[in-house]
CSV table of C-alpha atoms in Angstrom, one decimal:
chain,number,residue,atom,x,y,z
A,1,UNK,CA,0.3,0.0,-0.2
A,2,UNK,CA,1.5,3.5,-0.8
A,3,UNK,CA,2.0,5.8,2.2
A,4,UNK,CA,1.5,9.0,0.0
A,5,UNK,CA,0.0,10.3,-2.7
A,6,UNK,CA,-3.0,12.1,-4.1
A,7,UNK,CA,-6.7,10.8,-4.4
A,8,UNK,CA,-10.0,12.3,-5.9
A,9,UNK,CA,-13.9,12.3,-5.8
A,10,UNK,CA,-16.3,14.1,-7.3
A,11,UNK,CA,-20.0,14.6,-6.5
A,12,UNK,CA,-22.5,15.8,-8.1
A,13,UNK,CA,-25.4,17.6,-6.2
A,14,UNK,CA,-29.6,16.7,-6.9
A,15,UNK,CA,-29.7,19.2,-10.3
A,16,UNK,CA,-28.1,17.7,-12.2
A,17,UNK,CA,-29.9,16.0,-15.1
A,18,UNK,CA,-28.3,12.6,-13.6
A,19,UNK,CA,-29.2,12.7,-10.2
A,20,UNK,CA,-33.0,14.7,-12.0
A,21,UNK,CA,-33.6,10.8,-13.7
A,22,UNK,CA,-32.7,9.2,-10.6
A,23,UNK,CA,-34.7,10.6,-8.5
A,24,UNK,CA,-37.6,10.8,-10.3
A,25,UNK,CA,-36.9,6.7,-10.8
A,26,UNK,CA,-37.0,6.9,-7.4
A,27,UNK,CA,-39.7,8.4,-6.5
A,28,UNK,CA,-41.6,5.5,-8.2
A,29,UNK,CA,-40.5,2.7,-6.6
A,30,UNK,CA,-41.4,4.1,-3.5
A,31,UNK,CA,-44.2,5.2,-4.9
A,32,UNK,CA,-45.1,1.5,-5.2
A,33,UNK,CA,-44.5,0.4,-1.9
A,34,UNK,CA,-46.7,3.6,-0.4
A,35,UNK,CA,-49.8,2.2,-2.8
A,36,UNK,CA,-49.4,-1.0,-2.6
A,37,UNK,CA,-50.0,-2.2,1.1
A,38,UNK,CA,-53.1,0.3,0.6
A,39,UNK,CA,-54.5,-1.6,-2.5
A,40,UNK,CA,-54.1,-5.2,0.0
A,41,UNK,CA,-50.7,-5.7,-2.2
A,42,UNK,CA,-47.8,-7.5,0.1
A,43,UNK,CA,-44.9,-5.6,-0.3
A,44,UNK,CA,-43.0,-8.6,-0.7
A,45,UNK,CA,-45.0,-9.4,-4.0
A,46,UNK,CA,-43.9,-5.4,-5.2
A,47,UNK,CA,-41.9,-5.3,-8.1
A,48,UNK,CA,-40.1,-2.1,-10.0
A,49,UNK,CA,-38.0,-1.3,-12.6
A,50,UNK,CA,-37.7,2.1,-13.7
A,51,UNK,CA,-35.5,4.4,-16.2
A,52,UNK,CA,-35.6,8.3,-16.5
A,53,UNK,CA,-35.0,9.8,-19.5
A,54,UNK,CA,-34.6,13.9,-18.7
A,55,UNK,CA,-33.7,16.8,-21.6
A,56,UNK,CA,-35.3,19.9,-22.4
A,57,UNK,CA,-38.6,20.2,-20.7
A,58,UNK,CA,-39.2,16.8,-21.0
A,59,UNK,CA,-39.5,13.7,-19.1
A,60,UNK,CA,-39.8,10.2,-20.3
A,61,UNK,CA,-39.9,7.0,-18.0
A,62,UNK,CA,-40.1,3.9,-19.2
A,63,UNK,CA,-39.9,0.3,-17.4
A,64,UNK,CA,-41.2,-2.7,-16.0
A,65,UNK,CA,-43.8,-2.9,-12.0
A,66,UNK,CA,-46.1,-5.5,-10.5
A,67,UNK,CA,-48.4,-4.0,-8.1
A,68,UNK,CA,-50.7,-0.9,-7.7
A,69,UNK,CA,-52.7,-0.1,-11.2
A,70,UNK,CA,-51.7,3.5,-10.4
A,71,UNK,CA,-53.1,6.2,-12.6
A,72,UNK,CA,-51.6,8.2,-15.0
A,73,UNK,CA,-52.3,12.0,-13.7
A,74,UNK,CA,-51.0,9.9,-10.2
A,75,UNK,CA,-47.6,9.3,-11.5
A,76,UNK,CA,-47.3,12.4,-13.3
A,77,UNK,CA,-48.3,14.4,-10.1
A,78,UNK,CA,-45.6,12.7,-8.3
A,79,UNK,CA,-42.9,12.8,-10.7
A,80,UNK,CA,-43.6,16.7,-11.0
A,81,UNK,CA,-43.2,17.1,-7.3
A,82,UNK,CA,-40.0,15.7,-7.1
A,83,UNK,CA,-39.0,18.8,-9.9
A,84,UNK,CA,-40.3,21.0,-7.9
A,85,UNK,CA,-38.6,20.3,-4.8
A,86,UNK,CA,-35.3,20.2,-6.4
A,87,UNK,CA,-36.5,23.6,-7.5
A,88,UNK,CA,-36.5,23.6,-11.2
A,89,UNK,CA,-38.5,26.6,-12.2
A,90,UNK,CA,-36.9,27.8,-15.0
A,91,UNK,CA,-38.1,28.6,-19.1
A,92,UNK,CA,-35.8,25.3,-20.4
A,93,UNK,CA,-36.9,22.4,-17.3
A,94,UNK,CA,-40.3,23.3,-15.5
A,95,UNK,CA,-41.9,20.8,-12.8
A,96,UNK,CA,-45.1,22.6,-14.5
A,97,UNK,CA,-44.8,23.1,-17.7
A,98,UNK,CA,-42.4,20.1,-18.3
A,99,UNK,CA,-44.2,17.2,-21.0
A,100,UNK,CA,-44.2,13.9,-19.3
A,101,UNK,CA,-44.1,10.5,-21.1
A,102,UNK,CA,-44.8,7.5,-19.1
A,103,UNK,CA,-44.0,4.1,-20.6
A,104,UNK,CA,-44.2,1.6,-17.8
A,105,UNK,CA,-45.0,-2.0,-19.0
A,106,UNK,CA,-46.4,-5.2,-16.2
A,107,UNK,CA,-43.2,-6.8,-15.6
A,108,UNK,CA,-41.8,-10.1,-18.2
A,109,UNK,CA,-43.7,-13.4,-17.0
A,110,UNK,CA,-40.1,-14.8,-17.7
A,111,UNK,CA,-38.3,-13.1,-15.7
A,112,UNK,CA,-40.9,-13.3,-12.8
A,113,UNK,CA,-40.8,-17.1,-12.7
A,114,UNK,CA,-36.9,-16.8,-11.7
A,115,UNK,CA,-37.1,-14.0,-8.9
A,116,UNK,CA,-40.4,-15.1,-7.3
A,117,UNK,CA,-40.8,-18.3,-4.6
A,118,UNK,CA,-43.6,-21.1,-5.8
A,119,UNK,CA,-46.1,-21.7,-3.5
A,120,UNK,CA,-45.7,-22.7,0.4
A,121,UNK,CA,-44.8,-26.6,0.3
A,122,UNK,CA,-42.3,-26.2,-2.4
A,123,UNK,CA,-38.6,-26.3,-2.1
A,124,UNK,CA,-37.9,-22.9,-4.4
A,125,UNK,CA,-36.4,-20.0,-2.4
A,126,UNK,CA,-37.1,-16.6,-3.9
A,127,UNK,CA,-34.1,-16.1,-6.7
A,128,UNK,CA,-31.7,-13.2,-7.5
A,129,UNK,CA,-33.5,-10.6,-9.5
A,130,UNK,CA,-30.6,-10.5,-12.2
A,131,UNK,CA,-26.9,-11.9,-11.8
A,132,UNK,CA,-24.0,-9.7,-11.4
A,133,UNK,CA,-21.3,-9.1,-8.0
A,134,UNK,CA,-21.8,-6.7,-6.0
A,135,UNK,CA,-18.5,-4.8,-4.1
A,136,UNK,CA,-19.2,-3.2,-0.8
A,137,UNK,CA,-16.1,-0.9,1.4
A,138,UNK,CA,-15.3,0.3,3.9
A,139,UNK,CA,-12.9,2.2,6.1
A,140,UNK,CA,-12.1,4.0,9.2
A,141,UNK,CA,-10.7,7.2,8.1
A,142,UNK,CA,-13.5,9.3,8.2
A,143,UNK,CA,-16.3,8.8,11.4
A,144,UNK,CA,-18.8,7.7,8.8
A,145,UNK,CA,-16.2,4.8,7.3
A,146,UNK,CA,-16.0,5.9,4.2
A,147,UNK,CA,-13.1,7.4,1.9
A,148,UNK,CA,-13.1,10.8,2.9
A,149,UNK,CA,-12.5,12.4,-0.6
A,150,UNK,CA,-16.2,11.3,-1.5
A,151,UNK,CA,-17.0,12.1,1.4
A,152,UNK,CA,-16.5,15.8,1.2
A,153,UNK,CA,-17.3,16.5,-2.0
A,154,UNK,CA,-20.7,14.9,-1.1
A,155,UNK,CA,-21.0,17.3,2.0
A,156,UNK,CA,-20.0,20.3,0.5
A,157,UNK,CA,-22.7,20.4,-2.4
A,158,UNK,CA,-25.2,18.9,0.7
A,159,UNK,CA,-24.5,22.4,2.8
A,160,UNK,CA,-25.1,24.6,-0.5
A,161,UNK,CA,-28.2,22.4,-1.0
A,162,UNK,CA,-29.4,22.9,2.4
A,163,UNK,CA,-28.9,26.9,2.0
A,164,UNK,CA,-30.7,27.3,-0.9
A,165,UNK,CA,-33.9,25.5,0.0
A,166,UNK,CA,-33.2,27.4,2.5
A,167,UNK,CA,-33.4,30.3,0.7
A,168,UNK,CA,-30.0,31.4,1.9
A,169,UNK,CA,-28.8,31.6,-1.8
A,170,UNK,CA,-31.4,32.7,-3.7
A,171,UNK,CA,-29.1,33.5,-6.6
A,172,UNK,CA,-28.5,29.4,-6.6
A,173,UNK,CA,-29.5,27.0,-9.3
A,174,UNK,CA,-30.2,23.7,-8.4
A,175,UNK,CA,-27.7,22.1,-10.7
A,176,UNK,CA,-23.2,21.7,-9.5
A,177,UNK,CA,-20.8,19.7,-8.9
A,178,UNK,CA,-17.5,19.4,-6.6
A,179,UNK,CA,-14.6,17.5,-7.2
A,180,UNK,CA,-11.5,17.1,-3.9
A,181,UNK,CA,-8.3,15.9,-4.0
A,182,UNK,CA,-7.0,14.8,-0.7
A,183,UNK,CA,-3.6,14.7,-0.1
A,184,UNK,CA,-2.2,11.3,1.8
A,185,UNK,CA,0.8,10.4,4.2
A,186,UNK,CA,1.3,7.6,5.8
A,187,UNK,CA,-2.0,6.4,4.7
A,188,UNK,CA,-4.1,9.1,6.2
A,189,UNK,CA,-6.1,12.0,5.0
A,190,UNK,CA,-4.8,14.7,5.8
A,191,UNK,CA,-5.1,18.1,3.8
A,192,UNK,CA,-6.7,19.2,0.3
A,193,UNK,CA,-4.6,19.6,-2.7
A,194,UNK,CA,-7.5,20.7,-4.9
A,195,UNK,CA,-10.8,21.7,-5.0
A,196,UNK,CA,-13.3,22.2,-7.3
A,197,UNK,CA,-17.2,23.9,-8.1
A,198,UNK,CA,-19.1,24.4,-10.7
A,199,UNK,CA,-22.1,25.6,-9.8
A,200,UNK,CA,-25.1,26.6,-11.8
A,201,UNK,CA,-26.5,30.5,-11.4
A,202,UNK,CA,-29.5,31.8,-11.7
A,203,UNK,CA,-28.5,35.7,-11.9
A,204,UNK,CA,-26.8,35.4,-15.9
A,205,UNK,CA,-23.6,37.9,-15.6
A,206,UNK,CA,-22.5,36.6,-12.7
A,207,UNK,CA,-18.6,35.5,-12.6
A,208,UNK,CA,-16.4,33.2,-11.0
A,209,UNK,CA,-15.6,35.2,-8.3
A,210,UNK,CA,-18.8,36.4,-7.4
A,211,UNK,CA,-19.8,32.5,-7.4
A,212,UNK,CA,-17.0,32.1,-5.1
A,213,UNK,CA,-17.9,34.3,-3.3
A,214,UNK,CA,-20.8,32.6,-2.4
A,215,UNK,CA,-20.1,29.2,-2.4
A,216,UNK,CA,-16.2,28.8,-0.5
A,217,UNK,CA,-18.1,29.3,3.4
A,218,UNK,CA,-19.9,26.1,2.4
A,219,UNK,CA,-16.3,24.7,1.3
A,220,UNK,CA,-14.8,25.7,4.3
A,221,UNK,CA,-17.4,24.3,6.8
A,222,UNK,CA,-17.7,20.6,5.1
A,223,UNK,CA,-14.0,20.5,5.4
A,224,UNK,CA,-11.8,19.5,8.2
A,225,UNK,CA,-9.8,22.1,10.3
A,226,UNK,CA,-6.3,23.0,9.0
A,227,UNK,CA,-7.5,20.8,5.9
A,228,UNK,CA,-7.6,24.3,3.5
A,229,UNK,CA,-3.8,26.0,3.6
A,230,UNK,CA,-2.2,29.1,1.4
A,231,UNK,CA,-1.3,26.1,-0.7
A,232,UNK,CA,-4.4,24.6,-1.6
A,233,UNK,CA,-6.0,25.1,-5.7
A,234,UNK,CA,-9.2,27.0,-5.8
A,235,UNK,CA,-10.7,26.6,-9.5
A,236,UNK,CA,-14.8,27.5,-8.8
A,237,UNK,CA,-17.1,27.9,-12.5
A,238,UNK,CA,-13.6,27.4,-14.1
A,239,UNK,CA,-15.3,28.0,-17.7
A,240,UNK,CA,-16.6,31.0,-16.1
A,241,UNK,CA,-20.7,31.0,-16.5
A,242,UNK,CA,-23.1,28.3,-15.5
A,243,UNK,CA,-26.1,29.9,-15.8
A,244,UNK,CA,-27.8,27.0,-18.5
A,245,UNK,CA,-28.4,24.3,-15.9
A,246,UNK,CA,-30.1,20.8,-15.2
A,247,UNK,CA,-31.5,18.9,-18.1
A,248,UNK,CA,-31.7,22.0,-20.0
A,249,UNK,CA,-27.9,23.1,-20.5
A,250,UNK,CA,-27.5,18.3,-20.8
A,251,UNK,CA,-29.5,15.4,-21.1
A,252,UNK,CA,-30.0,13.3,-18.1
A,253,UNK,CA,-30.1,9.1,-17.8
A,254,UNK,CA,-30.8,6.9,-15.0
A,255,UNK,CA,-27.6,5.2,-13.6
A,256,UNK,CA,-25.3,6.8,-14.9
A,257,UNK,CA,-23.5,8.5,-11.4
A,258,UNK,CA,-23.1,4.9,-9.8
A,259,UNK,CA,-19.2,6.2,-9.0
A,260,UNK,CA,-20.8,9.3,-7.1
A,261,UNK,CA,-23.0,7.2,-5.6
A,262,UNK,CA,-20.7,4.3,-4.5
A,263,UNK,CA,-17.4,5.3,-2.9
A,264,UNK,CA,-15.5,7.7,-5.3
A,265,UNK,CA,-13.7,5.5,-7.3
A,266,UNK,CA,-11.7,3.9,-3.4
A,267,UNK,CA,-13.6,0.6,-4.3
A,268,UNK,CA,-14.6,-1.6,-7.4
A,269,UNK,CA,-18.1,-1.4,-8.5
A,270,UNK,CA,-20.0,-4.3,-9.8
A,271,UNK,CA,-21.9,-2.1,-12.4
A,272,UNK,CA,-24.9,-1.9,-11.5
A,273,UNK,CA,-26.8,0.8,-10.7
A,274,UNK,CA,-29.2,1.4,-7.7
A,275,UNK,CA,-31.9,4.3,-8.3
A,276,UNK,CA,-35.0,2.8,-9.7
A,277,UNK,CA,-35.5,-0.6,-9.0
A,278,UNK,CA,-36.6,-2.0,-6.0
A,279,UNK,CA,-35.2,-4.7,-3.2
A,280,UNK,CA,-35.4,-8.0,-5.9
A,281,UNK,CA,-32.3,-6.2,-7.8
A,282,UNK,CA,-29.6,-7.5,-6.4
A,283,UNK,CA,-27.5,-4.8,-7.7
A,284,UNK,CA,-29.7,-2.4,-5.1
A,285,UNK,CA,-30.1,-4.8,-2.4
A,286,UNK,CA,-26.6,-6.6,-2.2
A,287,UNK,CA,-24.7,-3.8,-3.0
A,288,UNK,CA,-26.4,-2.7,0.1
A,289,UNK,CA,-25.9,-6.0,2.1
A,290,UNK,CA,-22.3,-5.5,0.9
A,291,UNK,CA,-22.0,-2.2,2.3
A,292,UNK,CA,-23.9,-2.8,5.6
A,293,UNK,CA,-21.3,-6.4,5.9
A,294,UNK,CA,-18.3,-4.0,4.7
A,295,UNK,CA,-18.8,-1.0,8.2
A,296,UNK,CA,-19.6,-3.8,10.4
A,297,UNK,CA,-16.0,-5.6,10.0
A,298,UNK,CA,-14.4,-2.2,10.4
A,299,UNK,CA,-16.8,-0.8,13.1
A,300,UNK,CA,-16.3,-4.3,15.1
A,301,UNK,CA,-12.0,-3.1,14.8
A,302,UNK,CA,-11.7,-6.5,12.9
A,303,UNK,CA,-10.3,-4.3,10.2
A,304,UNK,CA,-9.1,-0.4,9.8
A,305,UNK,CA,-10.3,-1.0,5.5
A,306,UNK,CA,-12.8,-3.4,4.2
A,307,UNK,CA,-13.6,-4.6,0.3
A,308,UNK,CA,-16.5,-7.2,0.0
A,309,UNK,CA,-17.5,-8.3,-2.8
A,310,UNK,CA,-21.3,-10.5,-3.6
A,311,UNK,CA,-22.1,-12.3,-6.4
A,312,UNK,CA,-25.3,-14.3,-7.3
A,313,UNK,CA,-27.1,-15.7,-11.1
A,314,UNK,CA,-30.5,-14.8,-11.5
A,315,UNK,CA,-33.2,-17.5,-10.1
A,316,UNK,CA,-30.7,-18.8,-7.4
A,317,UNK,CA,-31.4,-17.6,-3.9
A,318,UNK,CA,-27.7,-17.9,-2.3
A,319,UNK,CA,-24.2,-15.7,-2.9
A,320,UNK,CA,-22.3,-18.0,-5.6
A,321,UNK,CA,-19.6,-16.2,-3.9
A,322,UNK,CA,-18.2,-14.0,-1.1
A,323,UNK,CA,-14.6,-12.9,-1.1
A,324,UNK,CA,-13.6,-10.2,1.3
A,325,UNK,CA,-9.9,-8.2,0.9
A,326,UNK,CA,-8.2,-5.9,4.1
A,327,UNK,CA,-5.5,-4.5,2.2
A,328,UNK,CA,-3.3,-6.0,5.2
A,329,UNK,CA,-5.3,-4.2,7.1
A,330,UNK,CA,-7.1,-7.2,9.1
A,331,UNK,CA,-7.2,-8.4,12.5
A,332,UNK,CA,-7.9,-12.2,11.1
A,333,UNK,CA,-7.9,-13.8,7.8
A,334,UNK,CA,-9.8,-13.1,5.3
A,335,UNK,CA,-11.2,-16.4,4.9
A,336,UNK,CA,-12.5,-16.2,9.2
A,337,UNK,CA,-14.1,-12.9,8.4
A,338,UNK,CA,-15.6,-14.6,4.6
A,339,UNK,CA,-16.9,-17.2,7.2
A,340,UNK,CA,-18.0,-14.9,10.0
A,341,UNK,CA,-20.1,-12.8,7.1
A,342,UNK,CA,-21.9,-16.2,5.6
A,343,UNK,CA,-22.7,-17.1,9.6
A,344,UNK,CA,-23.7,-13.9,10.3
A,345,UNK,CA,-26.6,-13.0,7.9
A,346,UNK,CA,-28.8,-15.1,5.4
A,347,UNK,CA,-27.2,-13.3,2.5
A,348,UNK,CA,-30.3,-14.5,-0.1
A,349,UNK,CA,-32.0,-12.4,-1.7
A,350,UNK,CA,-35.7,-12.6,0.6
A,351,UNK,CA,-32.8,-12.7,3.4
A,352,UNK,CA,-31.2,-9.1,3.2
A,353,UNK,CA,-35.0,-7.4,2.4
A,354,UNK,CA,-35.2,-9.0,6.2
A,355,UNK,CA,-32.7,-8.5,7.5
A,356,UNK,CA,-32.2,-4.7,6.7
A,357,UNK,CA,-36.0,-4.5,6.0
A,358,UNK,CA,-36.2,-3.1,2.5
A,359,UNK,CA,-39.8,-3.3,1.2
A,360,UNK,CA,-40.5,0.2,2.1
A,361,UNK,CA,-40.6,3.6,0.3
A,362,UNK,CA,-36.8,4.8,1.4
A,363,UNK,CA,-35.5,5.5,-1.8
A,364,UNK,CA,-36.4,8.4,-3.2
A,365,UNK,CA,-33.9,10.1,-0.5
A,366,UNK,CA,-30.7,8.0,-1.5
A,367,UNK,CA,-31.0,9.3,-4.6
A,368,UNK,CA,-28.3,12.8,-4.0
A,369,UNK,CA,-25.6,12.9,-2.0
A,370,UNK,CA,-24.5,9.1,-2.3
A,371,UNK,CA,-25.9,5.8,-0.8
A,372,UNK,CA,-23.4,4.9,1.4
A,373,UNK,CA,-22.0,7.4,4.5
A,374,UNK,CA,-25.3,8.8,5.8
A,375,UNK,CA,-27.4,8.5,9.4
A,376,UNK,CA,-29.8,5.7,9.8
A,377,UNK,CA,-33.5,6.7,9.9
A,378,UNK,CA,-36.0,6.3,12.1
A,379,UNK,CA,-38.0,4.7,9.2
A,380,UNK,CA,-35.7,2.9,8.3
A,381,UNK,CA,-34.5,4.6,5.8
A,382,UNK,CA,-30.3,4.3,5.2
A,383,UNK,CA,-30.9,0.5,8.2
A,384,UNK,CA,-27.5,-0.5,5.7
A,385,UNK,CA,-25.3,2.3,7.5
A,386,UNK,CA,-26.4,0.4,11.3
A,387,UNK,CA,-23.2,-1.6,12.9
A,388,UNK,CA,-25.8,-3.5,15.0
A,389,UNK,CA,-23.8,-6.7,13.3
A,390,UNK,CA,-20.7,-6.0,14.6
A,391,UNK,CA,-20.6,-7.6,17.9
A,392,UNK,CA,-21.5,-10.5,16.0
A,393,UNK,CA,-19.0,-10.7,13.9
A,394,UNK,CA,-16.8,-10.4,16.3
A,395,UNK,CA,-18.7,-13.7,18.5
A,396,UNK,CA,-18.6,-15.5,14.8
A,397,UNK,CA,-14.8,-15.2,14.2
């Protein structure tokens, strides 16, 4: 492992075109989990796989669902409410005026037969919704057990967003990006070498220096004391102007920010996006389980950092493999950790959903500022961020 180096991660705000699409897709998943029980549908039977495209005053949503029969008007209103909440009231993208096209249809029966468990009395378990590999990661370099570059890139934009929604920064728009280059010494983050913030502004003739005056206080608040020095290089709106933003400036698609959603490049990614998918899709639920297990390994003091891989086959319940790498920081061997993980949690799709209580409308909130490193919510949101398995893992080891 290298001792001293630079590492960079980026974040994007909820107003980024791709994040607008992630939010809309997850709002549809939440809608099905809210309305399904009202219609007498078991949450375990709900399915949703929703993809969104957004461009100038146009939103298209397509995908496969199973659950309550929702009127188009209800879906339309949920989409508009999401766009309004993000803050888009611009000529090129307005929550009230944009054209919305809904192209959802029933889930494929061929997929359903592989995922659904058979009737009681049969031996078939509920299978994975697709094949694939999923990774989880944790490191003790931040209190949230997340890699520092991504954690602080998220925090910068989240603080600005909170101020914008509170009406403090009325001249800033919803669309923004950040990027943080962190200096590591002896394997630990100690400072910031470069800071990039590109933020949409609603006053057309604002200069980069004027934008910097608005965003710099939030950057300094987000970063640990002493990390910004006179050697830190700033890049604020480096193109000079960022007036046209959101889907009017660049089209958006669901699932294009998977590194922003996870670990900022500090860990591998299996390739599957999260947003728009119900938890039968192991792209989402098993990635949450992998983060949960990796985080609990580190929280238990069994390693300073841990990468965990799970693999699945469509229609097959049990993971095909479990792999753990503690990057030379483990207090016990990886093979013992792998056995402890398998003993401590049911890693079938149904087991994951039950353990993490995922059959709930908890997904829209994950669509911006990362699916990991967030505080667990009282209603079950971000349940995969709990460290309640740490003692169980220690005992299993």
